[in-house]
CSV table of C-alpha atoms in Angstrom, one decimal:
chain,number,residue,atom,x,y,z
A,1,MET,CA,15.3,12.9,-0.1
A,2,ASP,CA,17.4,11.1,-2.7
A,3,ALA,CA,18.5,11.5,-6.3
A,4,ASP,CA,15.4,9.9,-7.5
A,5,THR,CA,13.0,12.3,-6.1
A,6,ASP,CA,10.6,14.1,-8.4
A,7,ASP,CA,12.5,17.4,-8.1
A,8,ALA,CA,16.1,15.8,-8.8
A,9,ALA,CA,14.5,13.8,-11.8
A,10,ALA,CA,13.1,17.2,-13.3
A,11,VAL,CA,16.5,18.8,-12.9
A,12,ARG,CA,18.4,16.1,-14.7
A,13,ALA,CA,15.6,16.0,-17.3
A,14,ALA,CA,16.1,19.7,-17.9
A,15,GLY,CA,19.7,19.6,-19.0
A,16,PRO,CA,21.9,20.0,-20.9
A,17,ALA,CA,22.2,23.8,-20.6
A,18,THR,CA,22.3,26.2,-23.4
A,19,ALA,CA,25.0,28.9,-23.9
A,20,PRO,CA,25.4,31.5,-22.5
A,21,PHE,CA,25.6,29.8,-19.1
A,22,GLY,CA,26.4,31.3,-15.8
A,23,LEU,CA,27.2,29.9,-12.4
A,24,TYR,CA,26.2,31.5,-9.2
A,25,ILE,CA,27.8,30.3,-5.9
A,26,HIS,CA,26.1,31.2,-2.7
A,27,VAL,CA,28.3,31.8,0.5
A,28,PRO,CA,25.8,31.6,3.4
A,29,PHE,CA,28.0,33.1,6.1
A,30,CYS,CA,27.9,36.6,7.6
A,31,ALA,CA,29.6,38.2,10.5
A,32,THR,CA,26.5,39.9,11.6
A,33,ARG,CA,22.9,40.1,10.2
A,34,CYS,CA,21.9,43.5,8.7
A,35,GLY,CA,18.6,44.7,9.8
A,36,TYR,CA,17.1,44.9,6.4
A,37,CYS,CA,18.4,41.5,5.1
A,38,ASP,CA,16.1,38.5,4.5
A,39,PHE,CA,18.7,36.6,2.4
A,40,ASN,CA,19.5,32.9,3.3
A,41,THR,CA,22.6,33.9,5.4
A,42,TYR,CA,23.8,32.9,8.9
A,43,THR,CA,26.1,34.0,11.5
A,44,ALA,CA,28.4,31.7,13.5
A,45,GLY,CA,26.0,31.9,16.4
A,46,GLU,CA,23.1,31.0,14.4
A,47,LEU,CA,24.8,27.9,12.9
A,48,GLY,CA,26.7,26.8,16.0
A,49,GLU,CA,28.7,23.7,15.1
A,50,SER,CA,26.3,22.4,12.6
A,51,SER,CA,28.2,23.8,9.6
A,52,SER,CA,31.5,25.5,8.8
A,53,PRO,CA,33.1,27.1,5.8
A,54,HIS,CA,35.1,23.9,5.3
A,55,ALA,CA,31.9,21.7,5.3
A,56,TRP,CA,30.4,24.1,2.9
A,57,ALA,CA,33.3,24.1,0.5
A,58,GLN,CA,33.3,20.1,0.4
A,59,ALA,CA,29.6,20.2,-0.4
A,60,LEU,CA,30.0,22.9,-3.0
A,61,ASP,CA,32.7,20.7,-4.7
A,62,GLY,CA,30.0,17.8,-4.6
A,63,GLU,CA,27.2,19.9,-6.0
A,64,LEU,CA,29.3,21.3,-8.8
A,65,ALA,CA,30.5,17.8,-9.8
A,66,ALA,CA,26.9,16.8,-10.1
A,67,ALA,CA,25.8,20.0,-12.0
A,68,ALA,CA,28.4,19.4,-14.5
A,69,GLU,CA,26.9,16.1,-15.5
A,70,VAL,CA,23.5,17.7,-15.8
A,71,VAL,CA,24.5,20.7,-17.8
A,72,GLY,CA,26.9,19.0,-20.1
A,73,GLY,CA,29.9,20.5,-21.7
A,74,VAL,CA,28.7,24.1,-22.1
A,75,ASP,CA,31.4,26.8,-21.2
A,76,VAL,CA,30.8,29.0,-18.4
A,77,SER,CA,30.3,32.7,-19.5
A,78,THR,CA,30.0,34.2,-16.1
A,79,VAL,CA,30.8,33.2,-12.4
A,80,PHE,CA,29.2,35.2,-9.5
A,81,VAL,CA,30.0,34.5,-6.0
A,82,GLY,CA,27.4,36.2,-3.6
A,83,GLY,CA,26.0,35.8,-0.2
A,84,GLY,CA,26.1,36.3,2.6
A,85,THR,CA,29.7,37.8,2.8
A,86,PRO,CA,31.9,35.9,0.3
A,87,SER,CA,35.0,38.0,1.4
A,88,LEU,CA,34.7,36.3,5.0
A,89,LEU,CA,36.5,33.3,3.2
A,90,GLY,CA,39.5,35.5,2.5
A,91,GLY,CA,41.5,35.8,-0.7
A,92,GLU,CA,42.8,32.2,-0.6
A,93,GLY,CA,39.3,30.9,0.3
A,94,LEU,CA,37.7,32.6,-2.6
A,95,GLY,CA,40.6,31.6,-4.9
A,96,GLY,CA,39.8,28.0,-3.7
A,97,VAL,CA,36.1,28.5,-4.8
A,98,LEU,CA,37.3,29.4,-8.3
A,99,GLY,CA,39.5,26.4,-8.4
A,100,THR,CA,36.7,24.3,-7.5
A,101,VAL,CA,34.7,25.7,-10.4
A,102,ARG,CA,37.4,25.1,-12.7
A,103,ARG,CA,37.8,21.6,-11.7
A,104,HIS,CA,34.4,20.8,-12.9
A,105,PHE,CA,33.8,23.4,-15.6
A,106,ARG,CA,35.4,25.2,-18.6
A,107,LEU,CA,35.5,28.9,-18.3
A,108,ALA,CA,34.8,30.7,-21.7
A,109,ASP,CA,37.4,33.0,-23.1
A,110,GLY,CA,36.9,36.2,-21.4
A,111,ALA,CA,34.6,34.9,-18.8
A,112,GLU,CA,33.4,37.5,-16.2
A,113,VAL,CA,34.3,36.3,-12.6
A,114,THR,CA,32.7,38.4,-9.8
A,115,THR,CA,32.7,38.3,-6.1
A,116,GLU,CA,30.7,40.4,-3.7
A,117,SER,CA,32.6,41.6,-0.7
A,118,ASN,CA,32.0,43.4,2.5
A,119,PRO,CA,34.5,46.5,2.7
A,120,GLU,CA,35.4,45.7,6.2
A,121,SER,CA,36.6,42.3,5.3
A,122,THR,CA,38.9,43.4,2.5
A,123,SER,CA,42.5,44.7,2.1
A,124,PRO,CA,44.9,45.4,-0.7
A,125,GLU,CA,46.3,41.9,-0.3
A,126,PHE,CA,42.9,40.5,-0.5
A,127,PHE,CA,42.3,42.0,-3.9
A,128,GLU,CA,45.7,41.2,-5.2
A,129,THR,CA,45.0,37.5,-4.3
A,130,LEU,CA,41.7,37.5,-6.1
A,131,LEU,CA,43.2,39.1,-9.2
A,132,ALA,CA,45.9,36.5,-9.3
A,133,ALA,CA,43.4,33.6,-8.8
A,134,GLY,CA,41.3,34.9,-12.0
A,135,PHE,CA,38.6,37.2,-10.6
A,136,THR,CA,37.7,40.0,-13.1
A,137,ARG,CA,35.2,42.0,-11.3
A,138,ILE,CA,34.6,43.3,-7.6
A,139,SER,CA,31.2,44.2,-6.2
A,140,LEU,CA,31.3,46.1,-2.9
A,141,GLY,CA,28.3,46.7,-0.5
A,142,MET,CA,28.5,50.4,0.4
A,143,GLN,CA,24.9,51.3,0.9
A,144,SER,CA,25.6,55.0,2.2
A,145,ALA,CA,28.4,57.2,3.3
A,146,ALA,CA,26.3,58.5,6.2
A,147,PRO,CA,27.0,57.1,9.6
A,148,HIS,CA,23.4,57.4,10.9
A,149,VAL,CA,22.0,55.6,7.8
A,150,LEU,CA,24.6,52.8,8.2
A,151,ARG,CA,23.3,52.3,11.7
A,152,VAL,CA,19.6,52.2,10.7
A,153,LEU,CA,20.8,49.6,8.3
A,154,ASP,CA,22.9,47.7,11.0
A,155,ARG,CA,25.9,48.0,8.5
A,156,THR,CA,29.3,47.4,10.3
A,157,HIS,CA,31.6,49.2,8.0
A,158,THR,CA,32.8,52.5,8.7
A,159,PRO,CA,31.5,55.4,6.2
A,160,GLY,CA,34.7,55.8,4.3
A,161,ARG,CA,35.8,52.0,4.2
A,162,ALA,CA,33.8,51.3,1.1
A,163,VAL,CA,35.4,53.9,-1.1
A,164,ALA,CA,38.9,53.0,0.3
A,165,ALA,CA,38.1,49.4,-0.6
A,166,ALA,CA,37.2,50.3,-4.2
A,167,LEU,CA,40.3,52.3,-4.6
A,168,GLU,CA,42.3,49.4,-3.3
A,169,ALA,CA,40.6,46.9,-5.8
A,170,ARG,CA,41.4,49.4,-8.6
A,171,ALA,CA,44.9,49.7,-7.4
A,172,ALA,CA,45.3,46.1,-7.4
A,173,GLY,CA,44.4,46.0,-11.1
A,174,PHE,CA,40.7,45.4,-11.3
A,175,ALA,CA,39.1,47.4,-14.2
A,176,HIS,CA,35.6,46.5,-13.1
A,177,VAL,CA,34.4,47.5,-9.7
A,178,ASN,CA,30.9,48.1,-8.5
A,179,LEU,CA,29.3,49.8,-5.6
A,180,ASP,CA,25.8,49.2,-4.2
A,181,LEU,CA,23.8,52.0,-2.7
A,182,ILE,CA,20.5,51.8,-0.8
A,183,TYR,CA,18.4,54.9,-1.1
A,184,GLY,CA,15.3,55.8,1.0
A,185,THR,CA,16.4,54.6,4.5
A,186,PRO,CA,14.5,56.3,7.3
A,187,GLY,CA,16.3,59.3,8.4
A,188,GLU,CA,18.3,59.7,5.1
A,189,SER,CA,18.1,63.3,3.7
A,190,ASP,CA,18.7,64.4,0.3
A,191,GLY,CA,22.1,65.7,1.4
A,192,ASP,CA,23.1,62.3,2.8
A,193,LEU,CA,22.3,60.7,-0.5
A,194,ARG,CA,24.1,63.3,-2.5
A,195,ALA,CA,27.1,62.8,-0.3
A,196,SER,CA,26.9,59.0,-0.9
A,197,VAL,CA,26.8,59.4,-4.7
A,198,ASP,CA,29.8,61.9,-4.6
A,199,ALA,CA,31.7,59.4,-2.5
A,200,VAL,CA,30.9,56.7,-5.0
A,201,LEU,CA,32.1,58.8,-7.9
A,202,ALA,CA,35.4,59.7,-6.0
A,203,ALA,CA,36.1,56.0,-5.9
A,204,GLY,CA,36.4,55.9,-9.7
A,205,VAL,CA,34.2,52.8,-10.2
A,206,ASP,CA,32.7,51.9,-13.5
A,207,HIS,CA,29.4,50.4,-12.3
A,208,VAL,CA,26.9,51.4,-9.6
A,209,SER,CA,23.8,49.5,-8.5
A,210,ALA,CA,21.3,51.7,-6.6
A,211,TYR,CA,18.2,50.0,-4.9
A,212,ALA,CA,15.2,51.5,-3.1
A,213,LEU,CA,15.0,50.2,0.5
A,214,ILE,CA,12.5,47.4,0.7
A,215,VAL,CA,11.3,46.4,4.2
A,216,GLU,CA,10.8,42.7,4.0
A,217,ASP,CA,8.5,41.1,6.6
A,218,GLY,CA,10.4,39.3,9.4
A,219,THR,CA,13.5,41.5,9.4
A,220,ALA,CA,14.6,43.5,12.3
A,221,LEU,CA,14.0,46.8,10.5
A,222,ALA,CA,10.3,45.8,9.9
A,223,ARG,CA,10.0,45.2,13.5
A,224,ARG,CA,11.5,48.6,14.4
A,225,ILE,CA,9.3,50.4,12.0
A,226,ARG,CA,6.2,48.3,13.4
A,227,ARG,CA,7.2,49.4,16.9
A,228,GLY,CA,7.3,53.0,15.7
A,229,GLU,CA,11.2,53.4,16.5
A,230,VAL,CA,11.8,54.4,12.9
A,231,PRO,CA,9.4,56.0,10.3
A,232,PRO,CA,8.2,53.9,7.3
A,233,VAL,CA,9.7,54.2,3.9
A,234,ASP,CA,7.9,56.8,1.9
A,235,ASP,CA,7.1,55.9,-1.8
A,236,ASP,CA,7.3,59.7,-2.9
A,237,VAL,CA,10.7,60.1,-1.2
A,238,LEU,CA,11.9,56.9,-3.0
A,239,ALA,CA,11.0,58.5,-6.3
A,240,ASP,CA,12.6,61.6,-5.7
A,241,ARG,CA,15.8,59.9,-4.4
A,242,TYR,CA,15.9,57.7,-7.5
A,243,VAL,CA,15.9,60.9,-9.8
A,244,LEU,CA,18.7,62.4,-7.5
A,245,VAL,CA,20.9,59.3,-8.1
A,246,ASP,CA,20.0,59.0,-11.9
A,247,GLU,CA,20.9,62.8,-12.6
A,248,ALA,CA,24.0,62.6,-10.7
A,249,LEU,CA,25.4,59.4,-12.3
A,250,ARG,CA,24.4,60.5,-15.7
A,251,ASP,CA,26.1,63.9,-15.3
A,252,ALA,CA,29.4,61.8,-14.4
A,253,GLY,CA,29.2,59.7,-17.7
A,254,PHE,CA,27.1,56.7,-16.3
A,255,ASP,CA,24.1,55.4,-18.2
A,256,TRP,CA,21.3,53.1,-17.0
A,257,TYR,CA,21.2,49.7,-18.8
A,258,GLU,CA,18.7,48.2,-16.2
A,259,VAL,CA,16.3,50.3,-13.9
A,260,SER,CA,18.6,49.8,-10.8
A,261,ASN,CA,22.0,49.6,-12.6
A,262,TRP,CA,24.2,52.1,-14.2
A,263,ALA,CA,27.5,51.5,-16.0
A,264,ARG,CA,30.4,53.7,-17.5
A,265,GLY,CA,30.4,52.1,-20.9
A,266,GLU,CA,29.1,48.8,-22.2
A,267,ASP,CA,31.9,46.7,-21.2
A,268,ALA,CA,31.2,47.8,-17.5
A,269,ARG,CA,27.8,46.1,-17.4
A,270,CYS,CA,27.4,43.0,-15.2
A,271,ARG,CA,27.2,40.4,-17.7
A,272,HIS,CA,26.0,37.8,-15.0
A,273,ASN,CA,23.0,39.8,-14.1
A,274,GLU,CA,22.1,40.2,-17.9
A,275,LEU,CA,21.9,36.4,-18.1
A,276,TYR,CA,19.2,36.5,-15.4
A,277,TRP,CA,17.3,39.3,-17.2
A,278,ASP,CA,17.6,37.8,-20.7
A,279,GLY,CA,16.1,34.5,-19.3
A,280,ALA,CA,19.3,32.5,-20.0
A,281,ASP,CA,20.5,29.4,-18.2
A,282,TRP,CA,22.4,29.4,-14.8
A,283,TRP,CA,23.3,27.1,-12.0
A,284,GLY,CA,23.0,28.4,-8.5
A,285,ALA,CA,25.2,26.3,-6.2
A,286,GLY,CA,25.2,26.5,-2.4
A,287,PRO,CA,22.4,26.5,0.4
A,288,GLY,CA,19.1,28.0,-1.0
A,289,ALA,CA,20.5,28.9,-4.3
A,290,HIS,CA,18.1,29.2,-7.3
A,291,SER,CA,18.6,28.0,-10.8
A,292,HIS,CA,17.3,27.9,-14.3
A,293,LEU,CA,17.6,25.3,-17.0
A,294,ARG,CA,15.7,25.6,-20.2
A,295,GLY,CA,12.3,26.7,-18.4
A,296,THR,CA,12.9,24.8,-15.3
A,297,ARG,CA,13.5,26.6,-12.1
A,298,PHE,CA,14.8,24.8,-9.1
A,299,TRP,CA,16.2,25.8,-5.7
A,300,ASN,CA,18.3,24.0,-3.2
A,301,ILE,CA,17.8,23.3,0.5
A,302,LYS,CA,18.4,26.2,2.5
A,303,HIS,CA,20.1,25.2,5.8
A,304,PRO,CA,23.8,24.7,5.2
A,305,ALA,CA,24.0,21.5,7.4
A,306,ARG,CA,21.1,19.8,5.7
A,307,TYR,CA,22.5,21.0,2.3
A,308,ALA,CA,25.9,19.4,3.0
A,309,ALA,CA,24.2,16.2,4.3
A,310,ALA,CA,22.3,15.8,1.0
A,311,VAL,CA,25.3,16.3,-1.1
A,312,ALA,CA,27.3,13.9,1.1
A,313,ALA,CA,24.7,11.3,0.5
A,314,GLY,CA,25.2,11.7,-3.3
A,315,GLU,CA,22.0,13.6,-3.8
A,316,LEU,CA,21.3,16.7,-5.8
A,317,PRO,CA,20.4,19.0,-2.9
A,318,VAL,CA,17.2,20.2,-4.5
A,319,ALA,CA,14.4,21.2,-2.3
A,320,GLY,CA,11.8,22.0,-5.1
A,321,HIS,CA,11.2,22.9,-8.7
A,322,GLU,CA,8.7,24.4,-11.1
A,323,VAL,CA,8.4,23.9,-15.0
A,324,LEU,CA,7.5,27.3,-16.6
A,325,GLY,CA,4.6,27.2,-18.9
A,326,ASP,CA,4.4,29.5,-21.8
A,327,ALA,CA,2.1,31.9,-19.9
A,328,ASP,CA,4.9,32.1,-17.0
A,329,ARG,CA,7.6,32.5,-19.4
A,330,HIS,CA,5.8,35.3,-21.2
A,331,LEU,CA,5.1,37.2,-17.9
A,332,GLU,CA,8.7,36.7,-16.9
A,333,ASP,CA,9.9,38.0,-20.2
A,334,VAL,CA,7.9,41.2,-20.1
A,335,MET,CA,8.7,41.9,-16.4
A,336,LEU,CA,12.5,41.8,-16.9
A,337,ARG,CA,12.9,43.2,-20.4
A,338,VAL,CA,10.9,46.4,-19.7
A,339,ARG,CA,13.3,47.1,-17.0
A,340,MET,CA,16.1,47.0,-19.4
A,341,ARG,CA,17.5,49.8,-21.6
A,342,SER,CA,17.3,47.5,-24.7
A,343,GLY,CA,13.7,47.6,-24.3
A,344,LEU,CA,10.7,45.2,-24.5
A,345,PRO,CA,10.6,43.7,-27.9
A,346,ALA,CA,7.3,44.5,-29.8
A,347,ALA,CA,7.6,41.0,-31.3
A,348,THR,CA,7.0,39.4,-27.7
A,349,LEU,CA,3.6,41.2,-27.1
A,350,ARG,CA,0.1,39.9,-28.3
A,351,PRO,CA,-2.1,42.4,-30.1
A,352,ASP,CA,-3.9,43.5,-27.1
A,353,GLU,CA,-0.8,44.0,-25.2
A,354,LEU,CA,0.5,46.0,-28.2
A,355,ALA,CA,-2.4,48.2,-27.9
A,356,ARG,CA,-1.9,48.7,-24.1
A,357,ALA,CA,1.9,49.4,-24.8
A,358,ALA,CA,0.7,52.0,-27.1
A,359,ASP,CA,-1.3,53.6,-24.2
A,360,GLU,CA,1.8,53.7,-22.1
A,361,VAL,CA,3.6,55.5,-24.9
A,362,ALA,CA,0.7,58.1,-25.0
A,363,SER,CA,1.0,58.4,-21.2
A,364,GLY,CA,4.8,59.1,-21.6
A,365,ASN,CA,5.9,56.1,-19.5
A,366,LEU,CA,7.4,54.3,-22.8
A,367,VAL,CA,8.8,55.4,-26.0
A,368,ALA,CA,8.4,53.4,-29.0
A,369,GLY,CA,11.7,52.5,-30.9
A,370,ARG,CA,11.9,50.6,-34.2
A,371,ASP,CA,11.2,47.3,-32.8
A,372,ALA,CA,11.0,47.7,-28.9
A,373,TYR,CA,9.4,49.9,-26.1
A,374,VAL,CA,11.8,51.4,-23.8
A,375,LEU,CA,11.0,53.1,-20.5
A,376,THR,CA,11.1,56.9,-20.4
A,377,ASP,CA,12.7,58.6,-17.4
A,378,ALA,CA,9.2,59.1,-15.9
A,379,GLY,CA,8.4,55.5,-16.8
A,380,ARG,CA,11.4,54.1,-14.9
A,381,LEU,CA,9.7,55.4,-11.6
A,382,LEU,CA,6.6,53.4,-12.6
A,383,ALA,CA,8.1,50.3,-14.1
A,384,ASP,CA,6.0,47.8,-12.0
A,385,GLY,CA,2.8,49.5,-13.0
A,386,VAL,CA,3.8,49.7,-16.5
A,387,VAL,CA,4.2,45.9,-16.6
A,388,ARG,CA,0.8,45.2,-14.8
A,389,ARG,CA,-1.1,47.5,-17.3
A,390,ILE,CA,0.6,45.9,-20.3
A,391,LEU,CA,-0.3,42.4,-19.0
A,392,ALA,CA,-3.7,43.2,-17.7
C-alpha cells in the first residue's frame, strides 16, 4: 500500500480534527498472553525478531508526524497510552512516548494524560518518573483479588500487588488512579468479588472500571470452556455481580457515569473515554489502533513489523476505513449515550423512537428527565436490550 490508496486518501480528506481531540497510543507488547484477551498484542516469542520496542517507537514517531499534518493545529485534550502492557516500556520509555507526542502536537492546558500499567511491572520509581514526565492519571489492571480467579484469567500478578501499586502511584503524587475489575469469572464467588471490591476501596483510588467477563472466540479461555475444563459464564450471575459492585461502590462514595465506570467526583472521570462516548475526534496511533475523524473511522495495520514497514516507507499505516452515514451515526449515538449517566437526549430520537423510549420508561428501564432519558438501576442491567428496542 502507499499514501495514495483509497484508505489513506479518505483519512487525509477527513481532517482537520475538531476539538476536543484525543490521542490513543497502542503499545502492542505483553510479557504473557492472558487467557481471556483478544486484543492486538504480542509476546516476545510471538514476534521473534520481526519487531521490537525500538522499532515500534520509531514508527510511532513517524505516524504521529503524519497524523499532525492531517488533523491540523488542534490542541490535544487527552492522551491515553494503552495496550498491551505499556508499563513494559518502563518509566523512561513511557516518558519518551509522551515526548514524541509533544514533538508533534500541542497539549491543551490541563490535558489528561493516562497510561495503563500492569501492577507487576511498576514500582515507586516508575510512578515518580511518569509524574515528572507529565502523566496525570494511572490505570491499573487488577481484575480480582482472588488467587484462583487470577489463575483462570491467566493473570500473572499476585493478588495484593495491584493495591500496592495503586498506593505507590498515589504516594508518588497521582491524584487520579483507576483500578479495573472483571466480574463473573468461572469459579468466582460473591465473597471473592466482595473481597476484590474491598481491596479496591482500601487502595483509595478515585475511579473504578468493572466489566463482565466476555469470552471471545479464539481465546484460550474459550477453548477451556469448550473442552469443559471450566464452566461457562452465567448471565444471571453476571447481573447479580454487577449489582454487588454497584452497591458497594456507591456506599463508598462513588457514582456511575457510564454503565461500567464509577468515579469519586466529576473530576475523577476518564475524560479520554468520554471523548469516545461523545463521538468526538481522536487519532489512534500504533499497530491495529482505531481512529475517528469527523465521521470517518479508520484502523491501522495490525502486525507491528508490517506497521513499522509502512511508516518507514512514508505511508499512512492505514488498513481500512469506513465513512459513517447518518443512519450509522444515529445508531452509534443511541448505543453510546444511553449507557451514560448524562442520558440519551430526547432531541436525538425520531418520533417512533420517542414512543419506544416511553415504553421503556413504563417498563422501569428508563427515567425521563427534562431533556434526556437515563437508565434506571434495573435498566443498566438491560442496557443492550433497551437500545435494541428503541432502535427497532
